[in-house]
Tab-separated table of C-alpha atoms in Angstrom:
chain	number	residue	atom	x	y	z
A	20	MET	CA	0.000	0.000	0.000
A	21	LEU	CA	1.263	3.476	-0.831
A	22	GLN	CA	2.285	5.174	2.403
A	23	TRP	CA	1.907	8.845	3.135
A	24	CYS	CA	3.758	10.761	5.785
A	25	VAL	CA	3.767	14.199	7.344
A	26	VAL	CA	6.466	16.201	5.589
A	27	THR	CA	8.779	17.939	8.020
A	28	LEU	CA	11.606	18.604	5.580
A	29	LEU	CA	11.834	19.233	1.850
A	30	LEU	CA	14.942	18.900	-0.301
A	31	VAL	CA	15.364	21.404	-3.125
A	32	CYS	CA	17.568	19.729	-5.697
A	33	ARG	CA	20.362	21.176	-7.761
A	34	LEU	CA	19.128	20.408	-11.263
A	35	GLY	CA	21.456	18.706	-13.709
A	36	HIS	CA	21.106	21.180	-16.571
A	37	PRO	CA	22.578	24.613	-15.748
A	38	THR	CA	19.789	26.489	-17.559
A	39	ARG	CA	17.207	25.011	-15.156
A	40	ARG	CA	18.886	25.905	-11.868
A	41	GLY	CA	16.886	29.118	-11.460
A	42	GLU	CA	13.778	26.955	-11.041
A	43	SER	CA	15.211	25.492	-7.842
A	44	ALA	CA	15.915	28.918	-6.355
A	45	ARG	CA	12.345	30.070	-7.043
A	46	MET	CA	10.895	26.823	-5.676
A	47	LYS	CA	12.898	27.208	-2.456
A	48	THR	CA	11.438	30.694	-1.949
A	49	VAL	CA	7.868	29.499	-2.541
A	50	LEU	CA	8.252	26.551	-0.159
A	51	GLN	CA	9.732	28.751	2.554
A	52	GLU	CA	6.854	31.213	2.114
A	53	LEU	CA	4.538	28.266	2.823
A	54	GLY	CA	6.357	27.819	6.139
A	55	LEU	CA	8.043	24.560	5.166
A	56	SER	CA	11.530	23.548	6.264
A	57	VAL	CA	13.798	23.393	3.214
A	58	GLU	CA	17.263	21.923	2.665
A	59	GLU	CA	19.146	22.830	-0.487
A	60	MET	CA	21.483	20.613	-2.467
A	61	GLU	CA	24.854	22.128	-3.388
A	62	HIS	CA	27.602	21.635	-5.967
A	63	PRO	CA	28.739	19.106	-7.167
A	64	ALA	CA	25.542	17.156	-6.442
A	65	THR	CA	22.816	17.074	-9.096
A	66	LEU	CA	19.399	15.478	-8.845
A	67	ASP	CA	16.470	15.965	-11.222
A	68	GLY	CA	12.979	15.156	-9.972
A	69	GLY	CA	12.409	13.117	-13.133
A	70	ASP	CA	14.971	10.647	-11.817
A	71	VAL	CA	13.319	10.237	-8.403
A	72	LEU	CA	10.614	7.596	-8.166
A	73	PHE	CA	9.116	7.414	-4.670
A	74	THR	CA	7.160	4.189	-4.294
A	75	GLY	CA	5.713	5.004	-0.900
A	76	LYS	CA	8.248	2.646	0.636
A	77	GLU	CA	11.562	3.625	-0.933
A	78	PHE	CA	13.238	5.916	-3.441
A	79	LEU	CA	14.417	4.513	-6.770
A	80	VAL	CA	16.751	7.077	-8.315
A	81	GLY	CA	17.944	7.126	-11.913
A	82	LEU	CA	21.628	7.799	-12.447
A	83	SER	CA	21.417	9.757	-15.689
A	84	GLU	CA	22.961	12.699	-17.487
A	85	ARG	CA	21.050	14.914	-15.026
A	86	THR	CA	21.525	13.024	-11.729
A	87	ASN	CA	24.837	11.959	-10.187
A	88	GLU	CA	25.988	9.767	-7.287
A	89	GLN	CA	26.421	12.804	-5.009
A	90	GLY	CA	22.764	13.737	-5.550
A	91	VAL	CA	21.670	10.198	-4.698
A	92	HIS	CA	23.833	10.287	-1.565
A	93	ILE	CA	22.326	13.596	-0.359
A	94	LEU	CA	18.798	12.277	-0.959
A	95	ALA	CA	19.634	9.210	1.144
A	96	GLU	CA	21.116	11.352	3.935
A	97	THR	CA	18.155	13.729	3.941
A	98	PHE	CA	15.472	11.032	4.040
A	99	GLY	CA	17.189	8.359	6.092
A	100	ASP	CA	13.928	6.611	7.004
A	101	TYR	CA	13.559	5.350	3.425
A	102	PRO	CA	15.901	3.112	1.428
A	103	VAL	CA	17.432	4.849	-1.611
A	104	THR	CA	18.543	2.740	-4.580
A	105	ALA	CA	20.428	4.041	-7.633
A	106	ILE	CA	19.304	2.679	-11.012
A	107	SER	CA	21.309	3.203	-14.233
A	108	VAL	CA	19.549	5.182	-16.980
A	109	SER	CA	21.051	5.868	-20.408
A	110	ASN	CA	19.580	6.960	-23.739
A	111	HIS	CA	16.590	8.518	-21.942
A	112	LEU	CA	16.382	11.790	-20.065
A	113	HIS	CA	15.154	10.394	-16.739
A	114	LEU	CA	14.079	7.255	-14.903
A	115	LYS	CA	10.465	8.430	-15.064
A	116	SER	CA	10.787	8.642	-18.859
A	117	LEU	CA	10.670	4.837	-18.605
A	118	MET	CA	8.529	4.088	-15.535
A	119	SER	CA	6.383	5.615	-12.819
A	120	MET	CA	3.931	4.550	-10.133
A	121	ALA	CA	0.530	3.464	-11.454
A	122	GLY	CA	-0.980	2.434	-8.128
A	123	PRO	CA	0.001	1.045	-4.751
A	124	ASP	CA	2.997	-1.261	-5.311
A	125	THR	CA	2.421	-1.099	-9.092
A	126	VAL	CA	4.938	0.336	-11.548
A	127	MET	CA	3.973	1.278	-15.119
A	128	VAL	CA	6.932	0.398	-17.367
A	129	GLY	CA	7.507	1.346	-21.001
A	130	GLY	CA	7.835	-1.298	-23.691
A	131	SER	CA	11.323	-0.496	-25.002
A	132	SER	CA	14.297	-2.778	-24.423
A	133	GLU	CA	15.909	-0.045	-22.310
A	134	ALA	CA	12.823	0.209	-20.105
A	135	ASP	CA	12.937	-3.563	-19.689
A	136	ASP	CA	16.643	-3.423	-18.765
A	137	VAL	CA	15.966	-0.706	-16.186
A	138	TRP	CA	13.034	-2.709	-14.767
A	139	ASN	CA	15.299	-5.769	-14.438
A	140	GLU	CA	17.747	-3.649	-12.436
A	141	VAL	CA	14.886	-2.388	-10.247
A	142	GLU	CA	13.804	-5.972	-9.564
A	143	LYS	CA	17.349	-6.932	-8.533
A	144	LYS	CA	18.129	-3.869	-6.397
A	145	ALA	CA	14.854	-2.594	-4.927
A	146	LYS	CA	14.219	-3.367	-1.272
A	147	PHE	CA	10.542	-4.144	-1.964
A	148	LYS	CA	8.709	-6.063	-4.687
A	149	TYR	CA	6.376	-4.358	-7.155
A	150	GLU	CA	3.889	-5.462	-9.767
A	151	LYS	CA	4.883	-4.498	-13.314
A	152	LEU	CA	2.356	-3.162	-15.837
A	153	THR	CA	3.808	-2.727	-19.327
A	154	VAL	CA	2.707	-0.220	-21.963
A	155	PRO	CA	4.071	-0.329	-25.534
A	156	GLU	CA	5.126	3.340	-25.602
A	157	ASP	CA	7.706	4.583	-23.095
A	158	LYS	CA	6.084	8.014	-22.862
A	159	ALA	CA	2.853	6.349	-21.705
A	160	ALA	CA	4.722	4.990	-18.673
A	161	ASN	CA	5.112	8.546	-17.375
A	162	CYS	CA	1.847	8.788	-15.459
A	163	LEU	CA	0.761	10.034	-12.031
A	164	PHE	CA	-1.043	8.109	-9.320
A	165	VAL	CA	-2.496	10.638	-6.872
A	166	ASN	CA	-5.058	9.976	-4.131
A	167	GLY	CA	-6.325	6.815	-5.841
A	168	THR	CA	-6.615	8.366	-9.305
A	169	LEU	CA	-4.328	7.644	-12.259
A	170	PHE	CA	-3.513	10.584	-14.561
A	171	HIS	CA	-2.297	9.538	-18.021
A	172	LEU	CA	-1.893	10.837	-21.562
A	173	THR	CA	-4.770	10.954	-24.052
A	174	SER	CA	-5.536	8.240	-26.605
A	175	ALA	CA	-4.257	10.525	-29.392
A	176	GLU	CA	-0.842	10.726	-27.683
A	177	ILE	CA	-0.515	7.047	-26.739
A	178	PRO	CA	-2.613	5.105	-29.282
A	179	ARG	CA	-0.795	1.783	-28.750
A	180	SER	CA	-0.869	2.041	-24.941
A	181	TYR	CA	-4.317	3.490	-24.375
A	182	GLU	CA	-6.037	0.086	-24.103
A	183	VAL	CA	-3.846	-0.822	-21.125
A	184	PHE	CA	-5.133	2.217	-19.238
A	185	LYS	CA	-8.749	1.601	-20.305
A	186	LYS	CA	-8.697	-1.879	-18.745
A	187	LEU	CA	-7.491	-0.698	-15.337
A	188	PRO	CA	-10.203	-0.550	-12.642
A	189	THR	CA	-8.573	2.535	-11.092
A	190	PRO	CA	-10.301	5.926	-11.567
A	191	LYS	CA	-8.496	7.705	-14.407
A	192	ILE	CA	-8.133	11.201	-15.836
A	193	GLU	CA	-6.662	11.860	-19.286
A	194	VAL	CA	-4.288	14.821	-19.554
A	195	GLU	CA	-3.241	16.301	-22.905
A	196	ASN	CA	0.505	16.965	-22.981
A	197	SER	CA	1.511	17.001	-26.670
A	198	GLU	CA	3.066	20.481	-26.702
A	199	LEU	CA	5.157	20.085	-23.552
A	200	HIS	CA	6.260	16.616	-24.660
A	201	LYS	CA	8.062	18.318	-27.573
A	202	VAL	CA	10.544	19.721	-25.013
A	203	ASP	CA	10.782	16.471	-22.997
A	204	GLY	CA	8.092	17.523	-20.495
A	205	GLY	CA	6.243	14.505	-19.130
A	206	LEU	CA	3.283	14.516	-16.758
A	207	THR	CA	5.515	13.949	-13.751
A	208	CYS	CA	7.729	16.873	-14.834
A	209	LEU	CA	4.771	19.207	-14.609
A	210	SER	CA	3.655	18.220	-11.120
A	211	ILE	CA	4.772	19.003	-7.616
A	212	LEU	CA	2.977	16.913	-5.034
A	213	ILE	CA	3.065	18.241	-1.492
């Protein structure tokens, strides 16, 4: 079952691409204005949110062009109550370009050979076991499970994967994302869950 906790500390990451680092500074200000306790990651650590998959039990973190070992280490130090496992990601921007949570203990995984390789690494390294749901298109695997509802792309954007979503008994909401996908923006990239 997906676990929720009271947040007492937030970690503002140092994003991997230099042109995006201003986003972190602005986010820190907004979070502090909300009265939240904020830690900030510093050089040389990098960690993009697209590489951080929180399962409710542990963090699976993609080591990619945007996230390094130092970033994974700081995440583990900051949230010591949860296991943190590094997963290798290449040829895709982020871990969540290949997989994301689709329900309690259920991971939606893209259909490419790279997504399958990454899933195999997750199965070997993760501290907990998860059910795998596969969709033919990797971009369809970037979905959001929030408060019992699954947010996913429209049938026009994921024609080969749409049937998988239709068959799920979970409440679902389709979200159109075609324009932001052109600049590598997935549904999880556009969401901050507090």
